[in-house]
mmCIF file with all atom_site columns, C-alpha atoms in Angstrom:
data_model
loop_
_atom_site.group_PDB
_atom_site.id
_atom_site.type_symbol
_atom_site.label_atom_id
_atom_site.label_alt_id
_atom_site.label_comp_id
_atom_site.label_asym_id
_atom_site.label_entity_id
_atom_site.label_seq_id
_atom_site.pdbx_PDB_ins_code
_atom_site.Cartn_x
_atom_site.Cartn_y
_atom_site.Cartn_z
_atom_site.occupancy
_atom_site.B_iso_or_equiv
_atom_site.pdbx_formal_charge
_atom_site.auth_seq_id
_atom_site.auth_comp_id
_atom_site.auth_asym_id
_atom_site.auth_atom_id
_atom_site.pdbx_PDB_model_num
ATOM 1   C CA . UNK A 1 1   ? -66.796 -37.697 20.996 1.00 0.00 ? 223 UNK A CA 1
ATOM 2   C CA . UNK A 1 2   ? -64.450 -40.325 22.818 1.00 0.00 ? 224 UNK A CA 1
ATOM 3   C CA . UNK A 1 3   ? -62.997 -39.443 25.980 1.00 0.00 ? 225 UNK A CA 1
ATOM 4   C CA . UNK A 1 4   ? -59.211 -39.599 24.049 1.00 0.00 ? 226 UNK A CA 1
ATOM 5   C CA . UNK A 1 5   ? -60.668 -37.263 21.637 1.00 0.00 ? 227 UNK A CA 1
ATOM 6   C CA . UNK A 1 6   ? -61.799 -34.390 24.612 1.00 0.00 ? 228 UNK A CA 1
ATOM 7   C CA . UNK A 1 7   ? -58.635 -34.880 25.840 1.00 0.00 ? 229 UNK A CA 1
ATOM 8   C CA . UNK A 1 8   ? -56.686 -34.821 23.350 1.00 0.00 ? 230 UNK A CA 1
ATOM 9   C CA . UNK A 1 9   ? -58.365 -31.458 21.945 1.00 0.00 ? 231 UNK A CA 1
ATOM 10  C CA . UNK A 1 10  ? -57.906 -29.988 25.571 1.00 0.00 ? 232 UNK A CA 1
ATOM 11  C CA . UNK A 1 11  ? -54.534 -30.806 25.727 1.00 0.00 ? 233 UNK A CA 1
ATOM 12  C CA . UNK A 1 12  ? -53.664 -29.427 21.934 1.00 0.00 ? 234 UNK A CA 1
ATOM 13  C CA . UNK A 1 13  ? -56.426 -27.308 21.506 1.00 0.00 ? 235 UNK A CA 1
ATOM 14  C CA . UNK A 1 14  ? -57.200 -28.661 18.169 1.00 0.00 ? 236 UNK A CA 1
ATOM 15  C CA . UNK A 1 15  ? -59.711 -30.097 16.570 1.00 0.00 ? 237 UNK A CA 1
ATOM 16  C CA . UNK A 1 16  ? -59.600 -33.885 15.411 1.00 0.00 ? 238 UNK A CA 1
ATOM 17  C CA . UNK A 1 17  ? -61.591 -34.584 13.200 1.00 0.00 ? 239 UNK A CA 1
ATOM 18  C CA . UNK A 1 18  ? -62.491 -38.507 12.292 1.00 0.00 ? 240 UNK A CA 1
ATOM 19  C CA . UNK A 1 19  ? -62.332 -39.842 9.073  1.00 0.00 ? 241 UNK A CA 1
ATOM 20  C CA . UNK A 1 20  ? -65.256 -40.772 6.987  1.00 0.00 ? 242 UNK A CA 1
ATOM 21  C CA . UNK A 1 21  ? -64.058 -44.191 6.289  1.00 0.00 ? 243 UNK A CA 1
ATOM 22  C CA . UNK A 1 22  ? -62.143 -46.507 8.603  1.00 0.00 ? 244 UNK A CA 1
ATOM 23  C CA . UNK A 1 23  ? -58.570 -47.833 7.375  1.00 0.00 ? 245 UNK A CA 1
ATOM 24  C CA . UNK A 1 24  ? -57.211 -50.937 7.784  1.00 0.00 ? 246 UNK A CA 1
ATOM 25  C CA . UNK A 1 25  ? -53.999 -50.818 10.153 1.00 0.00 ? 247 UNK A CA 1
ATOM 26  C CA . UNK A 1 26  ? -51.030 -52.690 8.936  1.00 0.00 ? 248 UNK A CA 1
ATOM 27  C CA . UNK A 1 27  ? -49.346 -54.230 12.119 1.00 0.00 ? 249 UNK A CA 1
ATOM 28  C CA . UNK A 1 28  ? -52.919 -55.811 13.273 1.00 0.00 ? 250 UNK A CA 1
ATOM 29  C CA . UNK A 1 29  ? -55.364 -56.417 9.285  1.00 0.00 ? 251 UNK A CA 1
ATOM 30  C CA . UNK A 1 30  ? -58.158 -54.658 11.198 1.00 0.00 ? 252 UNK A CA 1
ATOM 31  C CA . UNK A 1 31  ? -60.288 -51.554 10.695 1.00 0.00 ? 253 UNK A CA 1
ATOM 32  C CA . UNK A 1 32  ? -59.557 -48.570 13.113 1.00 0.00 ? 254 UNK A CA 1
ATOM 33  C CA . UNK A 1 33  ? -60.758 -44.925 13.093 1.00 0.00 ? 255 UNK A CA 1
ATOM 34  C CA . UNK A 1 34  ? -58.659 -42.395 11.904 1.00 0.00 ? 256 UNK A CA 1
ATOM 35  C CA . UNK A 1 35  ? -58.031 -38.734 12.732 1.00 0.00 ? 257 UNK A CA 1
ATOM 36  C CA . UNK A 1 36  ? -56.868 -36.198 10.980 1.00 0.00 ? 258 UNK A CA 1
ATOM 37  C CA . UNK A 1 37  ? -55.285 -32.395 11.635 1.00 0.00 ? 259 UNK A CA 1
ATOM 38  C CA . UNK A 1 38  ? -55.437 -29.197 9.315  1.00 0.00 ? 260 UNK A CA 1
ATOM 39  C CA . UNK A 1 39  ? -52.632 -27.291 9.209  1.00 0.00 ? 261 UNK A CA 1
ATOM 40  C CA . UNK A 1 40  ? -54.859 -24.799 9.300  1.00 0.00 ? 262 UNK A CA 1
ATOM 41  C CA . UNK A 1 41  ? -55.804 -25.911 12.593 1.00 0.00 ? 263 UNK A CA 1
ATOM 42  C CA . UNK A 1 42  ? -52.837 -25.156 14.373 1.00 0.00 ? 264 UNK A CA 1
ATOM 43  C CA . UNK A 1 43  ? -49.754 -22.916 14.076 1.00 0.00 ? 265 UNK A CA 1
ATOM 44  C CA . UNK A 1 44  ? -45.950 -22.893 14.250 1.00 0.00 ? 266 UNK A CA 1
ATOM 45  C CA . UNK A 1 45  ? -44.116 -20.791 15.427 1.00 0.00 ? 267 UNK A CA 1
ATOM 46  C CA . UNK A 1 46  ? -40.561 -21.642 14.375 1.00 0.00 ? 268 UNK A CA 1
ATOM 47  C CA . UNK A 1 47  ? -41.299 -22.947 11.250 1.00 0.00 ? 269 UNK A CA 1
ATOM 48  C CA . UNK A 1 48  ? -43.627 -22.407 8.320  1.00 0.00 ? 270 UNK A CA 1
ATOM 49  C CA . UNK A 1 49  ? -43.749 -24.143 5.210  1.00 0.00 ? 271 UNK A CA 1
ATOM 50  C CA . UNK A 1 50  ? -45.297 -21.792 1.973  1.00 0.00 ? 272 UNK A CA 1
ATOM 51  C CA . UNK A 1 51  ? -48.062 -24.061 -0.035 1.00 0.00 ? 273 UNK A CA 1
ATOM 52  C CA . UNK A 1 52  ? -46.977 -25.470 -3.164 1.00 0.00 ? 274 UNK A CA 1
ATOM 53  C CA . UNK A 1 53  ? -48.620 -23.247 -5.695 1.00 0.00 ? 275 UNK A CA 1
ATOM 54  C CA . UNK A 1 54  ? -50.922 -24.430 -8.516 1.00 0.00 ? 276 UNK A CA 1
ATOM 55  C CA . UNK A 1 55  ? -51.174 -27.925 -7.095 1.00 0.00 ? 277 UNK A CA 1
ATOM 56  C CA . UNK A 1 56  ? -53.788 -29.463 -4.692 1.00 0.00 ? 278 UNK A CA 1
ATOM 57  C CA . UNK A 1 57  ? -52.780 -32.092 -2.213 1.00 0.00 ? 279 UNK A CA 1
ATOM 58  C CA . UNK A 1 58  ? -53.452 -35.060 -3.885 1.00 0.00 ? 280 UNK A CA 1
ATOM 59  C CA . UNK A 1 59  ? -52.478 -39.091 -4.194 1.00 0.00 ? 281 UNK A CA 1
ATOM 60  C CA . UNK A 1 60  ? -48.847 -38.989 -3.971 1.00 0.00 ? 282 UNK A CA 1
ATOM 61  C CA . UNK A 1 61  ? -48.429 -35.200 -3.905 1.00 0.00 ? 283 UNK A CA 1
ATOM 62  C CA . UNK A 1 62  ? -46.485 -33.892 -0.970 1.00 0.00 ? 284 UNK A CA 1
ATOM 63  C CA . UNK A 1 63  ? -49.097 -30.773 -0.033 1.00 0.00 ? 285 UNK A CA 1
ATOM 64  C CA . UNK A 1 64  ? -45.389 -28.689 1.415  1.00 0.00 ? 286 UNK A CA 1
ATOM 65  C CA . UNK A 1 65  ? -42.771 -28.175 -0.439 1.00 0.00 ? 287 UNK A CA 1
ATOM 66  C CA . UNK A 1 66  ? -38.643 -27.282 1.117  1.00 0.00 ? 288 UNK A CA 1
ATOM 67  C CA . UNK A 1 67  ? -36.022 -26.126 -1.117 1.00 0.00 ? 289 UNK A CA 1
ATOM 68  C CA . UNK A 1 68  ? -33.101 -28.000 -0.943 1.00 0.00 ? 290 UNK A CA 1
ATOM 69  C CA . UNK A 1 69  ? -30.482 -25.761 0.217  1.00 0.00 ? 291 UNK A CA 1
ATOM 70  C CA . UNK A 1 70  ? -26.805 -26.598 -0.007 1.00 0.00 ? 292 UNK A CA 1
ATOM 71  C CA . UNK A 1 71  ? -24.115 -25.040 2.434  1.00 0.00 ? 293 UNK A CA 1
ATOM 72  C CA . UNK A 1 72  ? -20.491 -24.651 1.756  1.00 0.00 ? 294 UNK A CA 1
ATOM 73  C CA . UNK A 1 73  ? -18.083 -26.119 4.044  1.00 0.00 ? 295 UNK A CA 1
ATOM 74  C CA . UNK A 1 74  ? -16.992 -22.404 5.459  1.00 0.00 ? 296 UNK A CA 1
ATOM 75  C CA . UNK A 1 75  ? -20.728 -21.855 6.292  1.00 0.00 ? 297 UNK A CA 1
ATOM 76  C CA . UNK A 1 76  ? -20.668 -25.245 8.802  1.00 0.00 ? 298 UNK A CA 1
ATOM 77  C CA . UNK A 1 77  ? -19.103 -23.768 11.769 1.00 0.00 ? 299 UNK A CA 1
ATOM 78  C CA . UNK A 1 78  ? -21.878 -20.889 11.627 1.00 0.00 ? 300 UNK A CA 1
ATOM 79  C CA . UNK A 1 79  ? -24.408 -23.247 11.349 1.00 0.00 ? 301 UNK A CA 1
ATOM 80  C CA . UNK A 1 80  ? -23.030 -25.719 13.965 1.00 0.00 ? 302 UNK A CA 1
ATOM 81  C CA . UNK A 1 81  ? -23.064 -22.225 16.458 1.00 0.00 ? 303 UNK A CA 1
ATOM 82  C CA . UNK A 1 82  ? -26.272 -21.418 15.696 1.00 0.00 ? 304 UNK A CA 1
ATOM 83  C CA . UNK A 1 83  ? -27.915 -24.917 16.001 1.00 0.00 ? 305 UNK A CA 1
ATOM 84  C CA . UNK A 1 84  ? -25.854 -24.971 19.417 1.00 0.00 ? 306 UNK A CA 1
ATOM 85  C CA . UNK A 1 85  ? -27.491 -21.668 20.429 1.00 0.00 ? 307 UNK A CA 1
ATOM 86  C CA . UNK A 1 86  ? -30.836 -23.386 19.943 1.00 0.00 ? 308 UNK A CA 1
ATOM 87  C CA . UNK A 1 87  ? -29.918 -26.489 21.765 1.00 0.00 ? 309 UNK A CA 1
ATOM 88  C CA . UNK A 1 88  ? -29.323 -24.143 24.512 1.00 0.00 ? 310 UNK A CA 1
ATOM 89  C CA . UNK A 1 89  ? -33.373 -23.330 24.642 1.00 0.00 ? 311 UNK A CA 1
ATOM 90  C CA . UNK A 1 90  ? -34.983 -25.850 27.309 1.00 0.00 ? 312 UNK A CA 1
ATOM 91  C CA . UNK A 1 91  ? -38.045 -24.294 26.804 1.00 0.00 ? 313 UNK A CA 1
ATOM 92  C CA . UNK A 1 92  ? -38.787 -24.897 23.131 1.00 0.00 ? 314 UNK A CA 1
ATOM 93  C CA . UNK A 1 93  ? -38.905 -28.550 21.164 1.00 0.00 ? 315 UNK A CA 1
ATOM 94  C CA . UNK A 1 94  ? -36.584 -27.163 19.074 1.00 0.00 ? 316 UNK A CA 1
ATOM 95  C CA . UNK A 1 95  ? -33.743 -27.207 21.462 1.00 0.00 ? 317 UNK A CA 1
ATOM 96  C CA . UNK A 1 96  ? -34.120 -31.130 21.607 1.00 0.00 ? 318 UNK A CA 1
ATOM 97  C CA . UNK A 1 97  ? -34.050 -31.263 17.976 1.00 0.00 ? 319 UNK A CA 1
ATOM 98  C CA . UNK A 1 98  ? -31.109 -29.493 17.694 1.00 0.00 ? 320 UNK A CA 1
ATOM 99  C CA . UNK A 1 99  ? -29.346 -31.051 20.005 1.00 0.00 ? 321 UNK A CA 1
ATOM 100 C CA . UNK A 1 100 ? -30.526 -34.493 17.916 1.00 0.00 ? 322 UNK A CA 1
ATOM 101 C CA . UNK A 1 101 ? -29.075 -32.834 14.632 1.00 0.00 ? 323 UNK A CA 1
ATOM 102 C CA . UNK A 1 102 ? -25.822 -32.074 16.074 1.00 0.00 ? 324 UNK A CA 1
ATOM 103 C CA . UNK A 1 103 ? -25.132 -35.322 17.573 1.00 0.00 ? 325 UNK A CA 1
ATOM 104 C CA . UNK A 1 104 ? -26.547 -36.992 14.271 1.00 0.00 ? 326 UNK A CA 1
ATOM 105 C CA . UNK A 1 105 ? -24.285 -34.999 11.875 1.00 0.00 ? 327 UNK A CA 1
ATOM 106 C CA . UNK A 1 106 ? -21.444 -34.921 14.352 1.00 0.00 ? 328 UNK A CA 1
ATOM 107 C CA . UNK A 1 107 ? -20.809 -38.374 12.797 1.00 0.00 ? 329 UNK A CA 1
ATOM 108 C CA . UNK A 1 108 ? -21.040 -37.987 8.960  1.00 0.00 ? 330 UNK A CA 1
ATOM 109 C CA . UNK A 1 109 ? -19.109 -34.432 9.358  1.00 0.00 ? 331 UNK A CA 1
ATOM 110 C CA . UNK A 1 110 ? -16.306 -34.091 11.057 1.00 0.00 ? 332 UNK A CA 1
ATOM 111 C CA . UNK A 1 111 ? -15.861 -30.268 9.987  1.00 0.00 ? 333 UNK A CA 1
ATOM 112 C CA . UNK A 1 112 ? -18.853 -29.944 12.903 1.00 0.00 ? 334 UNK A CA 1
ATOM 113 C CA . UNK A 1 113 ? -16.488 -30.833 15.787 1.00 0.00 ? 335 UNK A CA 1
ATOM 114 C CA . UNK A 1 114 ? -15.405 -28.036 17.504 1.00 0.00 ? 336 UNK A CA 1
ATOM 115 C CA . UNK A 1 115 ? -11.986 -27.095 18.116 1.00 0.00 ? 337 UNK A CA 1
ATOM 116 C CA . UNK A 1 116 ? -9.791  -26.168 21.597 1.00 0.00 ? 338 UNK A CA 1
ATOM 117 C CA . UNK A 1 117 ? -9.358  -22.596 20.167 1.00 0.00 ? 339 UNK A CA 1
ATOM 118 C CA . UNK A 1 118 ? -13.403 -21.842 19.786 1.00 0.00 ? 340 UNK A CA 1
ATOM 119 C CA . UNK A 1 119 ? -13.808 -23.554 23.102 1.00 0.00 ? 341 UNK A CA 1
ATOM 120 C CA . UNK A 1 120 ? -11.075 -21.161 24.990 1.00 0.00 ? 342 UNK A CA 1
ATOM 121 C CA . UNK A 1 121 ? -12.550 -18.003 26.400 1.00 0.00 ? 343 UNK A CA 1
ATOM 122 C CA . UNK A 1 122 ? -10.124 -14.747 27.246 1.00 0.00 ? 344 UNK A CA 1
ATOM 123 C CA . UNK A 1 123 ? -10.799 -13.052 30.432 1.00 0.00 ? 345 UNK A CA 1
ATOM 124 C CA . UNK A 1 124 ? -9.904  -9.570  31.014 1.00 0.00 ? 346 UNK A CA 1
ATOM 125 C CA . UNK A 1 125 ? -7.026  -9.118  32.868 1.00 0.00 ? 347 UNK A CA 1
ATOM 126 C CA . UNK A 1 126 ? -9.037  -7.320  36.236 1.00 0.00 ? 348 UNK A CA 1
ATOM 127 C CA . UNK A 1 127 ? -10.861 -10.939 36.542 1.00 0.00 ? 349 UNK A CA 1
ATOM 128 C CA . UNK A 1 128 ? -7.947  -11.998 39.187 1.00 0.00 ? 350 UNK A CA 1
ATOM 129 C CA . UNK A 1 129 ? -8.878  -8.212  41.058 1.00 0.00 ? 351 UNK A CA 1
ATOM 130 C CA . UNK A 1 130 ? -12.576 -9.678  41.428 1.00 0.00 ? 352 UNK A CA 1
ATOM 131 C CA . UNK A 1 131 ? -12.049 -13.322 42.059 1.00 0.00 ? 353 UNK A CA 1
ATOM 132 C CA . UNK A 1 132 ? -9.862  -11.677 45.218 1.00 0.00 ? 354 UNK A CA 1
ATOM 133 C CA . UNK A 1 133 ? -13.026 -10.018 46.318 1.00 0.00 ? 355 UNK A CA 1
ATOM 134 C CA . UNK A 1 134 ? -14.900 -12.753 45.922 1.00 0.00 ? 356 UNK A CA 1
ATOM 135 C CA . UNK A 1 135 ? -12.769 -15.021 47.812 1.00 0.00 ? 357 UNK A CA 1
ATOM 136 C CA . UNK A 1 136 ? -12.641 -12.914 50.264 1.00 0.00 ? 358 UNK A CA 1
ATOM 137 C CA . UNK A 1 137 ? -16.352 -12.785 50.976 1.00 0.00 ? 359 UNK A CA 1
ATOM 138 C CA . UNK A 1 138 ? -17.091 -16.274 50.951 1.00 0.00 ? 360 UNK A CA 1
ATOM 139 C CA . UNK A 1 139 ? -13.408 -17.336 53.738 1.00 0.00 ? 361 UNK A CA 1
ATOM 140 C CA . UNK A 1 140 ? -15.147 -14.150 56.108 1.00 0.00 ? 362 UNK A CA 1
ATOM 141 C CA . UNK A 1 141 ? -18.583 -15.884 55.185 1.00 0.00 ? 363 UNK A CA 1
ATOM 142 C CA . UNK A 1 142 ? -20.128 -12.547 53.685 1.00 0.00 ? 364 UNK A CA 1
ATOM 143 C CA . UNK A 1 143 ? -23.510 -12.250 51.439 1.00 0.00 ? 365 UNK A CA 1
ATOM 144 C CA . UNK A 1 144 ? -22.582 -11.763 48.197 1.00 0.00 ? 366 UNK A CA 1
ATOM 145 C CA . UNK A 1 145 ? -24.486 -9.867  45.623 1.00 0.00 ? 367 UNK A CA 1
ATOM 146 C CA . UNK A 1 146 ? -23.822 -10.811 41.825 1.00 0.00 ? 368 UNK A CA 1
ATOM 147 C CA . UNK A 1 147 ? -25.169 -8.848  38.792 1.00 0.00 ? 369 UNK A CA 1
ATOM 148 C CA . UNK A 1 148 ? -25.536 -10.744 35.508 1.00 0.00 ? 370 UNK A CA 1
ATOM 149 C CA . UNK A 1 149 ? -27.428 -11.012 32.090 1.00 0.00 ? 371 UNK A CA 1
ATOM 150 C CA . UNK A 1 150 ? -29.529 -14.055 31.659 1.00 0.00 ? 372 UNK A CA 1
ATOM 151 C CA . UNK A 1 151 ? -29.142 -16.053 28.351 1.00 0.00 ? 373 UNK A CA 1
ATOM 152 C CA . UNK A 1 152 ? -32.530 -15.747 27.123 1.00 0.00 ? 374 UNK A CA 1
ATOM 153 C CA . UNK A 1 153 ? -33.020 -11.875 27.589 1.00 0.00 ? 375 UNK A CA 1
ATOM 154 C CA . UNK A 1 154 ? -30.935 -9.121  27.765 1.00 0.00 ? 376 UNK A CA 1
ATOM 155 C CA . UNK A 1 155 ? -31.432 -7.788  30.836 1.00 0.00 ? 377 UNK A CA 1
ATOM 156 C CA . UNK A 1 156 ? -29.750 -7.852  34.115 1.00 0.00 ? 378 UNK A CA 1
ATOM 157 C CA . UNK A 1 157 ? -31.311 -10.014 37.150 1.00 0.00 ? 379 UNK A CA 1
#
C-alpha cells in the first residue's frame, strides 16, 4: 500500500481498492494504476440514488438511475427558497453546491431573481420601544444581554 493510498483511506475512511489492470491515461499515452470506490463503501447522507433494477452495471450502462422531474414555473420561487436555505449551511458541501446552482440558473431563468417585496421584512411596531433600550445601553456604555434562536437549531443561546 502507497503512502497516498494510507492517506487517502485515513482521510476518507474508505477503502481503495487498485485495479487489476493498468489503463492507459489520455493526456500523457502511458499506463497508470487505477483506483476504484464502492458505493457500498461509503454513504451519503443527503442524497441516495435507488439501483436500477434488473440490470447490472455494465459497458455503457449507467449503474444509478434519476428521474427526470419537471417543475412548473409557480413551483420556482419555492425551489429558489429552499436551495437558498441550503446555501445558508456552511457546514455541509451542499451549501456550496447550492449556492453554485443558484448563481448558474440565475442566468438561464430569470423567474429565479428575487423581488424587492420577498426581500422586505415587517417589523412589529414595539421594535422602535426596544431599539430605545438598546440605544440607551450602549450611549451609558451598559452590558447588554440579547436572547435569540440560532439558524441551525431551534433553540435559544
Amino acid at each position: 500500500m502507497t503512502k497516498t493510498e494510507r492517506w487517502l483511506n485515513k482521510a476518507l475512511g474508505v477503502t481503495l481498492e487498485p485495479l487489476k489492470e493498468k489503463i492507459v491515461a489520455n493526456h500523457a499515452d502511458q499506463e497508470v494504476e487505477a483506483y476504484q470506490l464502492k458505493p457500498r463503501d461509503f454513504y451519503l447522507p443527503y442524497l441516495s440514488v435507488p439501483p436500477l433494477r434488473g440490470r447490472r452495471g455494465g459497458q455503457g450502462v449507467r449503474p444509478y438511475f434519476l428521474n427526470e422531474v419537471a417543475f412548473a414555473s409557480d413551483d420556482l420561487p419555492i425551489l429558489r427558497r429552499a436551495a437558498e436555505r441550503i446555501a445558508g449551511l456552511t457546514d455541509t458541501p451542499l451549501g456550496d453546491a447550492a449556492r453554485s446552482a443558484i448563481r448558474k440558473l440565475s442566468f438561464d431563468l430569470p423567474e429565479l431573481n428575487v423581488g424587492a417585496e420577498e426581500r422586505a421584512f415587517t417589523a412589529p411596531a414595539e421594535i422602535e420601544a426596544q431599539f430605545a433600550t438598546l440605544r440607551q445601553a450602549v450611549e451609558s456604555r451598559r452590558a447588554v444581554r440579547c436572547r435569540y434562536y440560532t439558524i441551525r437549531r431551534d433553540t435559544e443561546a
